[in-house]
Amino acid sequence: IRPIATSDYPLPAVRPANSRLDCRKIQADLQLWLPDWQSGVRQVLASLQSS
């Protein structure tokens, strides 16, 4: 298995280079704090280790 760039993979539709979800408006409107993905991974790993 060799890594390739998304642009090198044939896809039926054109995709944007940056397709991350921007949650700033949701956070501001609903006054929510959303943890970054690294915090989520740490939480899942800690949960798996304790079970």
PDB file of C-alpha atoms in Angstrom:
ATOM      1  CA  ILE A   1       0.000   0.000   0.000  1.00  0.00           C
ATOM      2  CA  ARG A   2       1.380   3.378  -1.029  1.00  0.00           C
ATOM      3  CA  PRO A   3      -0.064   6.751  -0.014  1.00  0.00           C
ATOM      4  CA  ILE A   4      -1.270   9.028  -2.805  1.00  0.00           C
ATOM      5  CA  ALA A   5      -2.734  12.503  -2.919  1.00  0.00           C
ATOM      6  CA  THR A   6      -6.486  12.838  -3.341  1.00  0.00           C
ATOM      7  CA  SER A   7      -5.821  14.670  -6.606  1.00  0.00           C
ATOM      8  CA  ASP A   8      -4.121  11.527  -7.967  1.00  0.00           C
ATOM      9  CA  TYR A   9      -7.159   9.319  -7.283  1.00  0.00           C
ATOM     10  CA  PRO A  10      -9.875   9.227  -9.970  1.00  0.00           C
ATOM     11  CA  LEU A  11     -13.151  10.417  -8.468  1.00  0.00           C
ATOM     12  CA  PRO A  12     -16.481  10.919 -10.264  1.00  0.00           C
ATOM     13  CA  ALA A  13     -16.868  14.456  -8.869  1.00  0.00           C
ATOM     14  CA  VAL A  14     -14.482  17.339  -8.300  1.00  0.00           C
ATOM     15  CA  ARG A  15     -13.742  17.759  -4.586  1.00  0.00           C
ATOM     16  CA  PRO A  16     -12.416  20.887  -2.843  1.00  0.00           C
ATOM     17  CA  ALA A  17      -8.869  20.685  -1.500  1.00  0.00           C
ATOM     18  CA  ASN A  18     -10.064  21.767   1.956  1.00  0.00           C
ATOM     19  CA  SER A  19     -13.372  20.168   2.927  1.00  0.00           C
ATOM     20  CA  ARG A  20     -13.147  20.482   6.712  1.00  0.00           C
ATOM     21  CA  LEU A  21     -16.312  21.464   8.534  1.00  0.00           C
ATOM     22  CA  ASP A  22     -16.130  24.968  10.007  1.00  0.00           C
ATOM     23  CA  CYS A  23     -18.058  24.827  13.296  1.00  0.00           C
ATOM     24  CA  ARG A  24     -17.488  28.442  14.417  1.00  0.00           C
ATOM     25  CA  LYS A  25     -20.997  29.665  13.499  1.00  0.00           C
ATOM     26  CA  ILE A  26     -22.678  26.704  15.227  1.00  0.00           C
ATOM     27  CA  GLN A  27     -20.521  27.231  18.313  1.00  0.00           C
ATOM     28  CA  ALA A  28     -21.308  30.956  18.421  1.00  0.00           C
ATOM     29  CA  ASP A  29     -25.046  30.573  17.748  1.00  0.00           C
ATOM     30  CA  LEU A  30     -25.565  27.731  20.233  1.00  0.00           C
ATOM     31  CA  GLN A  31     -22.832  28.826  22.654  1.00  0.00           C
ATOM     32  CA  LEU A  32     -21.256  25.360  22.515  1.00  0.00           C
ATOM     33  CA  TRP A  33     -17.662  24.338  22.978  1.00  0.00           C
ATOM     34  CA  LEU A  34     -16.605  21.495  20.715  1.00  0.00           C
ATOM     35  CA  PRO A  35     -13.363  19.707  21.590  1.00  0.00           C
ATOM     36  CA  ASP A  36     -10.741  19.181  18.910  1.00  0.00           C
ATOM     37  CA  TRP A  37     -10.382  15.703  17.430  1.00  0.00           C
ATOM     38  CA  GLN A  38      -7.199  14.986  19.417  1.00  0.00           C
ATOM     39  CA  SER A  39      -9.137  15.349  22.675  1.00  0.00           C
ATOM     40  CA  GLY A  40     -11.768  12.966  21.353  1.00  0.00           C
ATOM     41  CA  VAL A  41      -9.136  10.372  20.475  1.00  0.00           C
ATOM     42  CA  ARG A  42      -7.581  10.650  23.944  1.00  0.00           C
ATOM     43  CA  GLN A  43     -11.008  10.204  25.535  1.00  0.00           C
ATOM     44  CA  VAL A  44     -11.809   7.102  23.465  1.00  0.00           C
ATOM     45  CA  LEU A  45      -8.398   5.554  24.165  1.00  0.00           C
ATOM     46  CA  ALA A  46      -8.779   6.177  27.900  1.00  0.00           C
ATOM     47  CA  SER A  47     -12.244   4.607  27.807  1.00  0.00           C
ATOM     48  CA  LEU A  48     -10.944   1.554  25.947  1.00  0.00           C
ATOM     49  CA  GLN A  49      -8.055   1.121  28.378  1.00  0.00           C
ATOM     50  CA  SER A  50     -10.363   1.228  31.401  1.00  0.00           C
ATOM     51  CA  SER A  51     -12.796  -1.349  30.019  1.00  0.00           C
TER      52      SER A  51
END
